[in-house]
CSV table of C-alpha atoms in Angstrom, one decimal:
chain,number,residue,atom,x,y,z
A,1,UNK,CA,20.4,-0.3,8.3
A,2,UNK,CA,21.5,3.2,8.5
A,3,UNK,CA,19.7,5.6,10.7
A,4,UNK,CA,20.0,9.5,10.6
A,5,UNK,CA,18.1,12.7,10.3
A,6,UNK,CA,16.5,13.6,6.9
A,7,UNK,CA,17.0,17.2,7.6
A,8,UNK,CA,20.7,18.5,7.8
A,9,UNK,CA,21.4,20.8,10.8
A,10,UNK,CA,24.3,23.2,11.5
A,11,UNK,CA,26.7,22.2,8.6
A,12,UNK,CA,24.6,23.9,5.7
A,13,UNK,CA,27.4,26.3,4.7
A,14,UNK,CA,30.0,23.5,4.2
A,15,UNK,CA,27.4,21.5,2.5
A,16,UNK,CA,26.7,24.2,0.0
A,17,UNK,CA,30.6,24.6,-0.4
A,18,UNK,CA,30.7,21.0,-1.4
A,19,UNK,CA,27.8,21.3,-3.8
A,20,UNK,CA,29.7,24.1,-5.7
A,21,UNK,CA,32.8,21.9,-5.7
A,22,UNK,CA,30.9,19.2,-7.4
A,23,UNK,CA,29.4,21.6,-10.0
A,24,UNK,CA,32.9,22.9,-10.9
A,25,UNK,CA,34.3,19.2,-11.0
A,26,UNK,CA,36.6,20.0,-8.4
A,27,UNK,CA,35.3,17.8,-5.6
A,28,UNK,CA,38.3,16.2,-3.8
A,29,UNK,CA,38.3,12.4,-4.1
A,30,UNK,CA,39.5,11.8,-0.5
A,31,UNK,CA,37.8,13.8,2.1
A,32,UNK,CA,38.4,13.6,6.0
A,33,UNK,CA,35.6,15.1,8.0
A,34,UNK,CA,36.9,15.9,11.6
A,35,UNK,CA,35.2,17.1,14.7
A,36,UNK,CA,33.8,16.3,18.1
A,37,UNK,CA,32.0,12.8,18.3
A,38,UNK,CA,28.2,13.0,17.7
A,39,UNK,CA,27.8,16.4,16.0
A,40,UNK,CA,26.7,15.0,12.7
A,41,UNK,CA,29.9,14.4,10.7
A,42,UNK,CA,28.5,11.0,9.4
A,43,UNK,CA,25.0,12.6,8.8
A,44,UNK,CA,26.6,15.4,6.7
A,45,UNK,CA,28.4,12.8,4.6
A,46,UNK,CA,25.2,10.9,4.1
A,47,UNK,CA,23.3,13.8,3.0
A,48,UNK,CA,25.9,14.7,0.4
A,49,UNK,CA,26.1,11.0,-0.8
A,50,UNK,CA,22.3,11.2,-1.2
A,51,UNK,CA,22.6,14.3,-3.1
A,52,UNK,CA,25.2,12.7,-5.4
A,53,UNK,CA,23.4,9.5,-6.0
A,54,UNK,CA,20.0,11.0,-6.6
A,55,UNK,CA,21.0,13.6,-9.1
A,56,UNK,CA,19.2,11.8,-12.0
A,57,UNK,CA,16.1,10.9,-10.1
A,58,UNK,CA,12.8,12.7,-10.1
A,59,UNK,CA,12.8,12.3,-6.3
A,60,UNK,CA,16.3,14.1,-6.0
A,61,UNK,CA,17.7,15.7,-2.8
A,62,UNK,CA,15.9,18.9,-1.9
A,63,UNK,CA,18.7,21.6,-2.0
A,64,UNK,CA,16.6,24.5,-1.0
A,65,UNK,CA,15.7,23.0,2.4
A,66,UNK,CA,18.7,20.6,2.7
A,67,UNK,CA,16.2,17.7,3.2
A,68,UNK,CA,16.5,14.1,1.8
A,69,UNK,CA,13.5,12.9,-0.2
A,70,UNK,CA,12.4,9.7,1.6
A,71,UNK,CA,10.9,8.5,-1.7
A,72,UNK,CA,14.2,8.5,-3.4
A,73,UNK,CA,15.2,5.1,-4.8
A,74,UNK,CA,19.0,5.9,-3.8
A,75,UNK,CA,18.0,6.8,-0.4
A,76,UNK,CA,16.4,3.5,0.4
A,77,UNK,CA,19.2,1.6,-1.2
A,78,UNK,CA,21.8,3.6,0.6
A,79,UNK,CA,19.9,3.1,4.0
A,80,UNK,CA,19.8,-0.7,3.5
A,81,UNK,CA,23.3,-0.8,2.4
A,82,UNK,CA,22.2,-2.1,-1.0
A,83,UNK,CA,23.3,0.6,-3.5
A,84,UNK,CA,25.7,-0.9,-5.9
A,85,UNK,CA,27.9,2.3,-5.9
A,86,UNK,CA,28.0,2.9,-2.1
A,87,UNK,CA,30.1,0.9,0.6
A,88,UNK,CA,29.8,1.7,4.2
A,89,UNK,CA,32.3,0.7,7.1
A,90,UNK,CA,32.1,1.3,10.8
A,91,UNK,CA,33.3,-0.7,13.9
A,92,UNK,CA,31.0,-3.6,14.7
A,93,UNK,CA,29.5,-3.5,18.3
A,94,UNK,CA,31.0,-6.6,19.5
A,95,UNK,CA,34.6,-5.7,18.2
A,96,UNK,CA,37.2,-3.2,19.4
A,97,UNK,CA,38.4,-2.2,15.9
A,98,UNK,CA,37.6,-2.0,12.3
A,99,UNK,CA,39.5,-5.1,11.1
A,100,UNK,CA,41.2,-5.9,8.0
A,101,UNK,CA,38.5,-8.2,6.6
A,102,UNK,CA,36.2,-5.1,6.4
A,103,UNK,CA,38.8,-3.3,4.3
A,104,UNK,CA,39.3,-6.2,2.1
A,105,UNK,CA,35.6,-6.3,1.3
A,106,UNK,CA,35.8,-2.6,0.4
A,107,UNK,CA,38.8,-3.5,-1.9
A,108,UNK,CA,36.6,-6.1,-3.6
A,109,UNK,CA,33.9,-3.5,-4.0
A,110,UNK,CA,36.4,-1.0,-5.7
A,111,UNK,CA,37.5,-3.7,-8.1
A,112,UNK,CA,34.0,-4.5,-9.4
A,113,UNK,CA,32.6,-2.5,-12.4
A,114,UNK,CA,30.8,0.7,-11.5
A,115,UNK,CA,26.9,0.8,-12.0
A,116,UNK,CA,25.9,3.4,-14.8
A,117,UNK,CA,29.6,4.6,-14.6
A,118,UNK,CA,28.7,6.6,-11.5
A,119,UNK,CA,31.5,7.3,-8.9
A,120,UNK,CA,32.0,4.6,-6.2
A,121,UNK,CA,31.5,6.1,-2.8
A,122,UNK,CA,33.2,4.7,0.3
A,123,UNK,CA,32.1,5.9,3.8
A,124,UNK,CA,34.0,5.0,6.8
A,125,UNK,CA,32.5,6.1,10.0
A,126,UNK,CA,35.2,6.3,12.7
A,127,UNK,CA,38.5,6.1,10.9
A,128,UNK,CA,40.2,6.3,14.5
A,129,UNK,CA,38.8,2.7,15.0
A,130,UNK,CA,41.2,1.2,12.4
A,131,UNK,CA,43.9,-1.1,13.9
A,132,UNK,CA,47.3,-1.0,12.3
A,133,UNK,CA,46.7,-3.8,9.7
A,134,UNK,CA,43.4,-2.3,8.5
A,135,UNK,CA,44.8,1.3,8.6
A,136,UNK,CA,47.7,0.2,6.3
A,137,UNK,CA,45.3,-1.6,4.0
A,138,UNK,CA,43.2,1.4,3.6
A,139,UNK,CA,46.2,3.6,3.0
A,140,UNK,CA,47.2,1.4,-0.1
A,141,UNK,CA,43.5,1.9,-1.5
A,142,UNK,CA,43.7,5.6,-0.8
A,143,UNK,CA,47.1,6.0,-2.7
A,144,UNK,CA,45.9,3.9,-5.7
A,145,UNK,CA,42.6,5.5,-5.8
A,146,UNK,CA,41.4,7.4,-8.9
A,147,UNK,CA,38.9,10.1,-9.6
A,148,UNK,CA,36.1,7.4,-10.1
A,149,UNK,CA,36.3,6.7,-6.4
A,150,UNK,CA,35.2,9.1,-3.7
A,151,UNK,CA,36.2,8.4,-0.1
A,152,UNK,CA,34.6,10.0,3.0
A,153,UNK,CA,36.5,9.4,6.2
A,154,UNK,CA,34.8,10.4,9.5
A,155,UNK,CA,37.3,11.2,12.3
A,156,UNK,CA,36.2,11.9,15.9
A,157,UNK,CA,38.8,14.4,17.0
A,158,UNK,CA,39.4,13.1,20.5
A,159,UNK,CA,41.3,10.1,19.2
A,160,UNK,CA,44.4,10.0,17.1
A,161,UNK,CA,44.6,8.6,13.5
A,162,UNK,CA,47.9,7.7,11.4
A,163,UNK,CA,49.3,10.8,9.9
A,164,UNK,CA,49.9,8.8,6.8
A,165,UNK,CA,46.0,8.5,6.5
A,166,UNK,CA,45.5,12.0,7.2
A,167,UNK,CA,48.1,13.3,4.7
A,168,UNK,CA,46.3,11.4,1.8
A,169,UNK,CA,43.0,13.3,2.3
A,170,UNK,CA,41.7,16.9,2.2
A,171,UNK,CA,40.5,17.6,5.8
A,172,UNK,CA,37.5,19.6,6.9
A,173,UNK,CA,36.9,20.5,10.5
A,174,UNK,CA,33.0,20.4,11.4
A,175,UNK,CA,31.7,22.6,14.2
A,176,UNK,CA,28.3,22.4,15.8
A,177,UNK,CA,25.8,25.0,16.8
A,178,UNK,CA,24.6,23.6,20.1
A,179,UNK,CA,21.4,25.5,19.9
A,180,UNK,CA,20.2,23.2,17.1
A,181,UNK,CA,20.3,20.4,19.6
A,182,UNK,CA,16.6,20.9,20.4
A,183,UNK,CA,15.6,20.9,16.8
A,184,UNK,CA,17.5,17.7,16.2
A,185,UNK,CA,15.9,15.9,19.1
A,186,UNK,CA,12.4,17.1,18.0
A,187,UNK,CA,13.1,15.8,14.4
A,188,UNK,CA,14.5,12.4,15.5
A,189,UNK,CA,11.8,11.6,18.2
A,190,UNK,CA,8.9,13.4,16.6
A,191,UNK,CA,8.4,15.0,20.1
A,192,UNK,CA,9.9,17.8,22.1
A,193,UNK,CA,11.9,15.7,24.5
A,194,UNK,CA,14.5,18.2,25.0
A,195,UNK,CA,12.2,20.1,27.4
A,196,UNK,CA,11.8,17.0,29.6
A,197,UNK,CA,15.5,16.5,30.0
A,198,UNK,CA,17.0,16.9,33.4
A,199,UNK,CA,18.8,20.2,33.5
A,200,UNK,CA,22.2,18.4,34.1
A,201,UNK,CA,22.0,17.4,30.5
A,202,UNK,CA,21.2,20.9,29.1
A,203,UNK,CA,24.0,22.9,30.8
A,204,UNK,CA,26.8,21.1,29.1
A,205,UNK,CA,27.6,21.3,25.7
A,206,UNK,CA,26.7,17.7,24.7
A,207,UNK,CA,26.5,16.2,21.3
A,208,UNK,CA,23.0,15.5,19.8
A,209,UNK,CA,24.1,11.8,19.2
A,210,UNK,CA,25.0,11.5,23.1
A,211,UNK,CA,21.7,13.0,24.1
A,212,UNK,CA,19.7,10.8,21.7
A,213,UNK,CA,21.3,7.7,23.0
A,214,UNK,CA,20.9,8.9,26.6
A,215,UNK,CA,17.1,9.5,26.1
A,216,UNK,CA,16.9,6.0,24.5
A,217,UNK,CA,18.6,4.4,27.5
A,218,UNK,CA,16.5,6.3,30.0
A,219,UNK,CA,13.4,5.2,28.1
A,220,UNK,CA,14.5,1.6,27.6
A,221,UNK,CA,14.9,1.2,31.3
A,222,UNK,CA,11.6,2.9,32.1
A,223,UNK,CA,13.1,5.8,34.1
A,224,UNK,CA,11.9,9.4,34.4
A,225,UNK,CA,13.8,11.7,32.0
A,226,UNK,CA,13.5,14.7,34.2
A,227,UNK,CA,14.1,13.1,37.4
A,228,UNK,CA,17.3,11.3,36.7
A,229,UNK,CA,20.0,13.9,37.1
A,230,UNK,CA,23.7,12.8,36.5
A,231,UNK,CA,24.1,11.4,40.0
A,232,UNK,CA,21.0,9.2,39.8
A,233,UNK,CA,22.0,8.2,36.3
A,234,UNK,CA,25.5,7.2,37.2
A,235,UNK,CA,24.3,5.2,40.3
A,236,UNK,CA,21.8,3.5,38.2
A,237,UNK,CA,24.4,2.5,35.5
A,238,UNK,CA,26.7,1.1,38.3
A,239,UNK,CA,23.9,-0.7,40.2
A,240,UNK,CA,22.5,-2.5,37.0
A,241,UNK,CA,26.1,-3.0,35.7
A,242,UNK,CA,25.1,-1.4,32.5
A,243,UNK,CA,28.7,-0.8,31.7
A,244,UNK,CA,29.1,-4.5,31.0
A,245,UNK,CA,26.2,-5.0,28.4
A,246,UNK,CA,24.9,-1.7,26.9
A,247,UNK,CA,27.3,-0.6,24.1
A,248,UNK,CA,26.2,3.1,24.4
A,249,UNK,CA,27.1,3.0,28.1
A,250,UNK,CA,30.5,1.1,27.5
A,251,UNK,CA,31.5,3.8,24.9
A,252,UNK,CA,30.1,6.7,26.7
A,253,UNK,CA,30.6,6.4,30.3
A,254,UNK,CA,33.5,8.8,30.3
A,255,UNK,CA,31.1,11.3,29.1
A,256,UNK,CA,28.9,10.8,32.0
A,257,UNK,CA,31.8,11.2,34.3
A,258,UNK,CA,32.8,14.5,32.5
A,259,UNK,CA,29.3,15.8,33.1
A,260,UNK,CA,29.3,14.9,36.8
A,261,UNK,CA,32.7,16.5,37.5
A,262,UNK,CA,31.8,19.7,35.5
A,263,UNK,CA,28.7,20.0,37.5
A,264,UNK,CA,30.4,19.6,40.8
A,265,UNK,CA,33.0,22.3,39.6
A,266,UNK,CA,30.4,24.7,38.6
A,267,UNK,CA,28.6,24.3,41.9
A,268,UNK,CA,31.7,24.7,44.1
A,269,UNK,CA,34.4,26.3,41.9
A,270,UNK,CA,36.8,23.9,43.4
A,271,UNK,CA,39.6,22.8,41.1
A,272,UNK,CA,39.9,19.5,42.9
A,273,UNK,CA,37.0,18.3,40.8
A,274,UNK,CA,39.0,19.0,37.6
A,275,UNK,CA,41.9,17.0,39.1
A,276,UNK,CA,39.6,14.1,40.0
A,277,UNK,CA,38.3,14.0,36.5
A,278,UNK,CA,41.6,13.8,34.9
A,279,UNK,CA,42.7,11.0,37.3
A,280,UNK,CA,39.5,9.2,36.5
A,281,UNK,CA,39.9,9.5,32.7
A,282,UNK,CA,43.5,8.2,33.1
A,283,UNK,CA,42.1,5.1,35.0
A,284,UNK,CA,39.4,4.6,32.4
A,285,UNK,CA,42.0,4.8,29.6
A,286,UNK,CA,44.1,2.1,31.5
A,287,UNK,CA,41.1,-0.1,31.8
A,288,UNK,CA,40.3,0.1,28.0
A,289,UNK,CA,44.0,-0.6,27.1
A,290,UNK,CA,44.7,-3.5,29.5
A,291,UNK,CA,41.2,-4.9,30.0
A,292,UNK,CA,41.4,-4.4,33.8
A,293,UNK,CA,38.6,-5.0,36.2
A,294,UNK,CA,35.6,-2.8,35.4
A,295,UNK,CA,33.7,-3.7,38.5
A,296,UNK,CA,36.5,-2.6,40.9
A,297,UNK,CA,36.8,0.6,38.9
A,298,UNK,CA,33.1,1.6,39.3
A,299,UNK,CA,32.9,0.6,43.0
A,300,UNK,CA,35.8,2.7,43.7
A,301,UNK,CA,34.3,5.5,41.7
A,302,UNK,CA,30.9,5.4,43.6
A,303,UNK,CA,32.6,5.2,46.9
A,304,UNK,CA,35.2,8.0,46.3
A,305,UNK,CA,33.1,10.5,44.5
A,306,UNK,CA,29.3,9.8,44.4
A,307,UNK,CA,29.1,9.4,48.1
A,308,UNK,CA,30.9,12.6,48.9
């Protein structure tokens, strides 16, 4: 089941541009949305998809407020991945890549008849997670696609994708107004948790997705949101070996490292912390590439940096 904010933040201008393109029948059929991870690229696409698929409903998308109508039949079908004209792909938690079988299922979906002659919409969240085989299979579908199909590819800009995939799409770069983070958290949790955050997580430009997952991690482990600064958080992650079992921590520990070294640099203005950050990121990249020993890395990190 999909989970995202019913109100769209930060990307309203681009959203309105897409609305106008659709009204003029000039909407591109292959769209690549790029930008920093966790800033709402997939949420943006889902809002526009909800707009498209609810056009003929009485409970259609609220354009004046950029809000999805939760009573919409299309909204509930989309969220439950049950809409006959919508297909969603993302990397499964236990896997490293979007595999070719997921693309084959997408191809089967495209070959079926369209419901009510509406467009078939494919949303791939994390196109950088395709491996070579799945990327090449997707490329073939993009090349053979017609105007009755609409592709939204979400790309986290810090990771590369095949130039051949990029060249088949019209690219739009999304930026985020970080002053909206507080409102997104309030909308997501129905509570003003931003004010309870430790200052270490307010002074860096962190994506709303990262902060939401960080709050969930802190709450799940019954920790104090204000008390746990970056040092305490990293030490807890290492002590509990959360990097082994928590998918958010596995994917995001590099972000915690970046917050830590940014804090140390701002406190001391010593460039050695930037150099240390680069060295540490290089090590984590090697670990991810060659499946090296995580325990050794984190013990070394704690002894070398956290115990300064």
